[in-house]
Coordinates of C-alpha atoms in Angstrom, one line a residue:
M702 CA -1.7 -2.9 13.3
C703 CA -1.4 -3.6 17.1
E704 CA 2.3 -2.6 17.0
L705 CA 1.4 0.8 15.5
L706 CA -1.5 1.3 17.8
T707 CA 0.9 0.8 20.6
S708 CA 3.6 3.2 19.4
R709 CA 1.3 6.1 18.3
A710 CA -0.5 8.7 20.4
N711 CA -3.5 7.2 22.1
V712 CA -6.7 8.7 20.8
W713 CA -8.7 5.6 21.6
G714 CA -10.7 4.3 24.6
E715 CA -11.4 0.6 24.4
I716 CA -9.7 -1.4 21.6
R717 CA -11.7 -4.4 20.6
L718 CA -10.1 -7.1 18.4
L719 CA -12.4 -9.2 16.2
A720 CA -11.7 -12.1 13.9
S721 CA -13.1 -15.3 12.6
P722 CA -14.1 -18.2 14.9
R723 CA -10.8 -19.8 14.2
S724 CA -8.9 -17.0 16.0
A725 CA -11.4 -16.3 18.7
G726 CA -10.0 -16.7 22.2
R727 CA -6.4 -15.8 21.3
L728 CA -4.6 -13.1 23.3
V729 CA -2.9 -10.4 21.4
R730 CA -0.7 -7.7 23.0
C731 CA -1.7 -4.1 22.3
R732 CA -1.0 -0.9 24.2
G733 CA 0.6 -2.9 27.1
E734 CA -2.4 -5.3 27.5
E735 CA -3.1 -8.8 26.5
L736 CA -6.4 -8.3 24.6
P737 CA -8.7 -11.2 23.8
V738 CA -9.8 -11.8 20.2
H739 CA -13.6 -11.9 19.9
Q740 CA -15.5 -13.6 17.2
V741 CA -17.0 -11.2 14.8
S742 CA -20.7 -10.8 15.1
P743 CA -23.3 -7.9 14.7
E744 CA -23.3 -7.3 18.4
A745 CA -19.5 -7.0 18.5
F746 CA -19.8 -3.6 16.7
D747 CA -22.2 -2.1 19.3
E748 CA -20.9 1.1 20.9
V749 CA -17.9 1.1 18.6
D750 CA -17.0 4.4 16.9
V751 CA -14.4 3.4 14.4
V752 CA -13.8 0.0 12.8
M753 CA -10.5 -0.8 11.0
V754 CA -11.1 -3.6 8.6
D755 CA -8.2 -5.7 7.2
V756 CA -9.8 -8.7 5.5
P757 CA -10.4 -10.0 2.0
D758 CA -12.8 -8.1 -0.2
D759 CA -15.7 -10.5 0.1
V760 CA -15.5 -10.5 3.9
S761 CA -15.5 -6.7 3.9
R762 CA -18.5 -6.6 1.7
Q763 CA -20.3 -8.9 4.2
W764 CA -19.3 -7.2 7.5
T765 CA -18.7 -3.5 6.6
P766 CA -22.5 -2.8 6.1
V767 CA -23.2 -4.6 9.4
A768 CA -20.7 -2.4 11.2
T769 CA -22.0 0.9 9.7
G770 CA -25.6 -0.3 10.4
R771 CA -24.6 -0.4 14.0
G772 CA -23.4 3.2 13.9
A773 CA -19.7 2.7 13.4
T774 CA -17.5 4.4 10.8
V775 CA -15.4 1.9 8.9
V776 CA -11.9 2.3 7.5
D777 CA -11.6 -0.5 5.0
N778 CA -8.2 -1.8 4.0
S779 CA -9.6 -4.1 1.3
G780 CA -10.4 -3.2 -2.2
A781 CA -14.2 -3.7 -1.8
F782 CA -15.2 -0.1 -1.8
R783 CA -12.2 1.8 -3.2
M784 CA -13.8 2.8 -6.5
D785 CA -17.3 3.4 -5.1
P786 CA -18.1 7.1 -5.9
G787 CA -19.8 7.4 -2.5
V788 CA -16.7 6.3 -0.6
P789 CA -13.6 8.5 -0.3
L790 CA -10.2 7.0 -1.0
V791 CA -7.9 8.7 1.5
V792 CA -4.2 9.2 1.9
P793 CA -3.9 11.7 4.8
E794 CA -0.8 13.4 3.4
I795 CA -2.8 14.2 0.3
N796 CA -6.5 14.5 0.8
A797 CA -7.2 14.3 4.5
E798 CA -10.2 16.7 4.1
Q799 CA -12.1 14.0 2.4
V800 CA -12.4 12.1 5.7
R801 CA -15.3 14.4 6.6
R802 CA -17.1 13.4 3.4
R803 CA -18.3 9.9 4.3
P804 CA -22.0 9.6 3.5
R805 CA -21.9 5.8 3.8
R806 CA -19.8 5.8 7.0
I807 CA -17.0 4.2 5.0
V808 CA -13.5 5.4 4.1
S809 CA -11.3 3.3 1.9
N810 CA -7.5 2.7 2.2
A811 CA -5.6 2.5 -1.1
N812 CA -3.7 -0.4 -2.6
C813 CA -0.3 -1.0 -1.1
T814 CA 1.7 -0.3 -4.3
V815 CA -0.3 2.9 -4.9
L816 CA 0.5 4.1 -1.4
A817 CA 4.3 3.5 -1.8
M818 CA 4.4 6.0 -4.7
I819 CA 1.4 8.4 -4.4
V820 CA 2.8 10.4 -1.4
A821 CA 5.7 11.3 -3.8
I822 CA 3.6 11.9 -6.8
A823 CA 1.1 14.2 -5.1
P824 CA 3.4 17.1 -4.1
L825 CA 5.0 17.0 -7.5
H826 CA 1.6 17.3 -9.1
R827 CA 0.7 20.3 -6.9
E828 CA 3.9 22.0 -8.0
Y829 CA 4.1 21.1 -11.7
G830 CA 0.7 19.7 -12.8
L831 CA 0.8 16.0 -13.5
R832 CA -0.2 14.8 -17.0
E833 CA 1.0 11.2 -17.4
L834 CA 2.5 8.3 -15.4
V835 CA 4.4 5.3 -16.8
L836 CA 5.1 2.9 -13.9
A837 CA 6.9 -0.4 -13.3
S838 CA 6.3 -1.9 -9.9
Y839 CA 8.6 -4.4 -8.0
Q840 CA 6.3 -6.0 -5.4
S841 CA 7.4 -8.0 -2.4
V842 CA 6.0 -11.4 -1.5
S843 CA 4.5 -10.2 1.7
G844 CA 1.9 -8.4 -0.5
A845 CA 0.5 -11.9 -0.9
G846 CA 0.3 -12.5 2.9
R847 CA 2.4 -14.6 5.4
F848 CA 2.1 -17.6 3.1
G849 CA 4.0 -15.8 0.4
V850 CA 6.8 -15.0 2.8
D851 CA 7.0 -18.6 4.0
L852 CA 7.0 -19.9 0.4
L853 CA 9.8 -17.6 -0.7
H854 CA 12.0 -18.7 2.2
S855 CA 11.2 -22.3 1.4
Q856 CA 12.1 -21.9 -2.3
L857 CA 15.4 -20.0 -1.4
T858 CA 16.4 -22.9 1.0
R859 CA 15.9 -25.4 -1.8
A860 CA 17.7 -23.3 -4.4
A861 CA 20.7 -22.5 -2.1
S862 CA 22.0 -26.1 -2.2
D863 CA 22.8 -25.9 -6.0
R864 CA 24.9 -23.0 -7.1
T865 CA 24.4 -24.0 -10.8
L866 CA 20.7 -23.1 -10.7
G867 CA 19.6 -20.4 -13.1
S868 CA 22.0 -21.4 -15.8
R869 CA 19.7 -23.9 -17.6
P870 CA 16.1 -23.6 -18.8
G871 CA 13.7 -25.0 -16.2
D872 CA 16.3 -25.9 -13.6
V873 CA 14.8 -23.4 -11.0
R874 CA 11.3 -24.7 -11.6
Q875 CA 12.5 -28.3 -11.0
A876 CA 14.5 -27.4 -7.9
V877 CA 11.6 -25.5 -6.1
G878 CA 8.9 -28.0 -7.1
D879 CA 5.3 -27.5 -7.9
D880 CA 4.2 -25.7 -4.8
L881 CA 3.9 -22.1 -6.1
G882 CA 1.2 -20.9 -3.7
P883 CA -0.4 -17.6 -4.8
F884 CA 2.3 -17.0 -7.5
P885 CA 2.2 -18.2 -11.1
A886 CA 5.9 -19.1 -11.2
P887 CA 8.9 -19.5 -8.8
L888 CA 10.1 -16.4 -7.0
A889 CA 13.6 -17.7 -6.0
L890 CA 16.2 -16.5 -8.4
N891 CA 13.5 -15.1 -10.6
V892 CA 11.1 -12.2 -11.1
V893 CA 7.5 -12.7 -12.3
P894 CA 6.1 -10.0 -14.6
F895 CA 2.5 -10.5 -13.3
T896 CA 0.7 -9.7 -10.1
G897 CA -3.0 -9.8 -9.3
E898 CA -5.6 -11.5 -11.5
L899 CA -6.0 -11.3 -15.3
A900 CA -8.3 -8.5 -16.4
D901 CA -9.4 -7.2 -19.8
A902 CA -7.0 -6.8 -22.7
G903 CA -4.1 -8.6 -20.9
W904 CA -3.9 -6.1 -18.1
S905 CA -3.7 -7.4 -14.5
T906 CA -6.0 -6.2 -11.7
E907 CA -2.9 -4.8 -9.9
E908 CA -2.1 -2.7 -12.9
L909 CA -5.6 -1.4 -13.1
K910 CA -5.5 -0.4 -9.4
L911 CA -2.5 1.7 -10.0
R912 CA -4.4 3.6 -12.8
D913 CA -7.8 3.8 -11.2
E914 CA -6.7 4.6 -7.6
S915 CA -4.1 7.2 -8.6
R916 CA -6.8 9.0 -10.6
K917 CA -9.2 9.0 -7.7
I918 CA -6.7 10.1 -5.0
L919 CA -5.3 12.9 -7.1
G920 CA -8.7 14.0 -8.4
L921 CA -7.5 13.5 -12.0
P922 CA -10.1 11.3 -13.7
D923 CA -8.4 11.6 -17.1
L924 CA -4.8 11.0 -16.0
K925 CA -2.9 8.8 -18.4
V926 CA -1.4 5.9 -16.6
S927 CA 0.4 2.8 -17.9
S928 CA 2.0 0.2 -15.6
T929 CA 3.6 -3.2 -15.5
C930 CA 3.5 -5.0 -12.1
V931 CA 6.3 -7.4 -11.3
R932 CA 6.7 -9.7 -8.3
V933 CA 10.2 -9.9 -7.0
P934 CA 12.0 -12.1 -4.4
V935 CA 11.9 -9.4 -1.6
V936 CA 10.2 -10.2 1.7
T937 CA 8.8 -6.7 2.5
G938 CA 8.8 -3.5 0.6
H939 CA 7.1 -2.5 -2.7
S940 CA 9.0 -0.4 -5.1
V941 CA 8.0 1.6 -8.2
A942 CA 10.0 3.0 -11.1
V943 CA 8.2 6.2 -12.1
H944 CA 8.2 8.2 -15.3
A945 CA 6.1 11.3 -14.6
V946 CA 5.2 13.9 -17.3
F947 CA 4.0 17.3 -16.1
G948 CA 2.3 20.3 -17.6
S949 CA 5.3 22.6 -17.0
E950 CA 9.1 22.2 -17.1
V951 CA 10.7 20.4 -14.1
T952 CA 14.3 20.0 -13.1
A953 CA 15.8 17.3 -10.9
D954 CA 16.9 19.8 -8.3
G955 CA 13.4 21.3 -8.3
A956 CA 11.8 17.9 -7.8
R957 CA 14.2 17.1 -5.0
E958 CA 13.4 20.3 -3.2
V959 CA 9.7 19.6 -3.5
L960 CA 10.1 16.0 -2.2
R961 CA 12.4 17.0 0.7
N962 CA 9.5 19.2 2.0
A963 CA 6.8 16.6 1.4
P964 CA 5.2 14.9 4.4
G965 CA 5.7 11.1 4.4
V966 CA 8.7 11.2 2.1
I967 CA 12.4 10.8 2.6
V968 CA 14.9 11.6 -0.2
V969 CA 17.8 9.2 -0.5
D970 CA 19.5 10.3 -3.7
D971 CA 23.3 10.2 -3.9
P972 CA 24.1 7.5 -6.4
A973 CA 27.8 8.5 -6.5
N974 CA 28.1 7.2 -3.0
A975 CA 25.7 4.2 -3.5
E976 CA 22.9 6.0 -1.7
F977 CA 19.5 5.2 -3.3
P978 CA 16.2 3.9 -2.0
M979 CA 16.0 0.2 -1.5
P980 CA 13.4 -2.0 0.3
I981 CA 16.1 -3.5 2.6
D982 CA 16.5 -0.1 4.1
A983 CA 12.8 1.1 3.9
V984 CA 11.4 -2.0 5.6
G985 CA 10.1 -1.3 9.1
T986 CA 10.0 2.5 8.5
E987 CA 7.0 4.7 7.8
P988 CA 8.0 7.1 4.9
S989 CA 8.3 6.4 1.2
W990 CA 11.9 6.5 0.2
V991 CA 12.6 8.4 -3.0
G992 CA 15.8 8.6 -5.1
R993 CA 17.4 8.2 -8.5
I994 CA 15.7 11.5 -9.4
R995 CA 16.7 12.7 -12.9
R996 CA 15.1 14.8 -15.6
S997 CA 14.1 12.9 -18.7
M998 CA 16.7 13.1 -21.5
D999 CA 14.0 13.6 -24.1
D1000 CA 11.4 15.8 -22.4
P1001 CA 12.0 18.8 -20.1
R1002 CA 8.5 18.3 -18.6
A1003 CA 9.3 14.8 -17.4
I1004 CA 11.3 13.3 -14.5
D1005 CA 12.2 9.7 -13.6
F1006 CA 12.7 8.4 -10.1
F1007 CA 12.5 5.3 -7.9
V1008 CA 10.4 5.0 -4.8
T1009 CA 10.1 2.2 -2.2
G1010 CA 8.1 1.8 1.0
D1011 CA 7.1 -0.8 3.6
N1012 CA 3.9 -2.3 2.1
L1013 CA 2.8 -3.6 5.6
R1014 CA 3.2 -0.2 7.2
K1015 CA 2.3 2.8 5.0
G1016 CA 1.1 0.4 2.4
S1017 CA -1.5 -1.1 4.8
A1018 CA -1.7 -0.7 8.6
L1019 CA -0.2 2.7 9.0
N1020 CA -2.4 4.5 6.4
T1021 CA -5.5 2.7 7.8
I1022 CA -4.6 3.9 11.4
Q1023 CA -3.8 7.5 10.1
I1024 CA -7.3 7.7 8.6
A1025 CA -8.9 6.2 11.7
E1026 CA -7.1 8.8 13.9
L1027 CA -8.5 11.6 11.7
I1028 CA -12.0 10.2 12.1
A1029 CA -11.6 9.8 15.8
R1030 CA -10.6 13.4 16.2
D1031 CA -13.4 14.5 13.9
L1032 CA -16.0 12.6 16.0
A1033 CA -14.5 14.1 19.2
K1034 CA -15.1 17.6 17.8
Q1035 CA -18.7 16.8 17.0
R1036 CA -19.5 15.8 20.6

């Protein structure tokens, strides 16, 4: 977040960094200054216009009402308020106008996997009228935080010493040990077809987020969405394989043209020359990368494509900052 605040246009005055008592007193570089981290408290929100919150859901539920009660507008990167009907869920490339509708002084940021794909889905929906989504996500370990990244590297180091691993049942589990951290199974030399927490009827919370948040962002409360969320041994970059069904006929060339002109999207689609979107190329960049665009063999109203994006940038900090910038400009106009 501080890196992006430094590199983007300055619409801010004072930038105040808040965290738990454990981090208070640290110095963090932002916009050419070494800024001190202050302990979060009710008084810390005094005279603050916009608060960007990047904390677990329960912490946001505790402190967001405190910040709004002190007069601030909160951009919340947690899932605490996303499905609240009184809180807009905003992706600036899609529904920026909803930033002005914030009766509770809260605007929510979407889930990181949703953000990777929704900037590509929305322009296609505007052109062809979306009816259904079938999704398979390939989510990186950084979605589980820094500990997830450290754990993957640790597992890979252990696995690298034995080139026979992966050829016998249980050998990878034995090699990496019992320390699985936030994951239900080893990530090294493996993929895990489950992310999030177990919800009703065997669905995971991540899969439900893809459904519920896509519906809210696109304004399609009855959109059919089915998804399978998979954790993969990638450090940063969430990817989604998309099967999208529309109300009118769509061609691959037509979809490419729509996506080439869509904000926040870059088309990388030349498989004959091994050019397709991959997280190793998208990491550290702001757009969602889209490719493998092809019309369904069985339905002229459907296309399939693959999309990937940096889950720590557009999937988290960047979208939060984009929303906050819209609010800052809106507040400036009101003064």
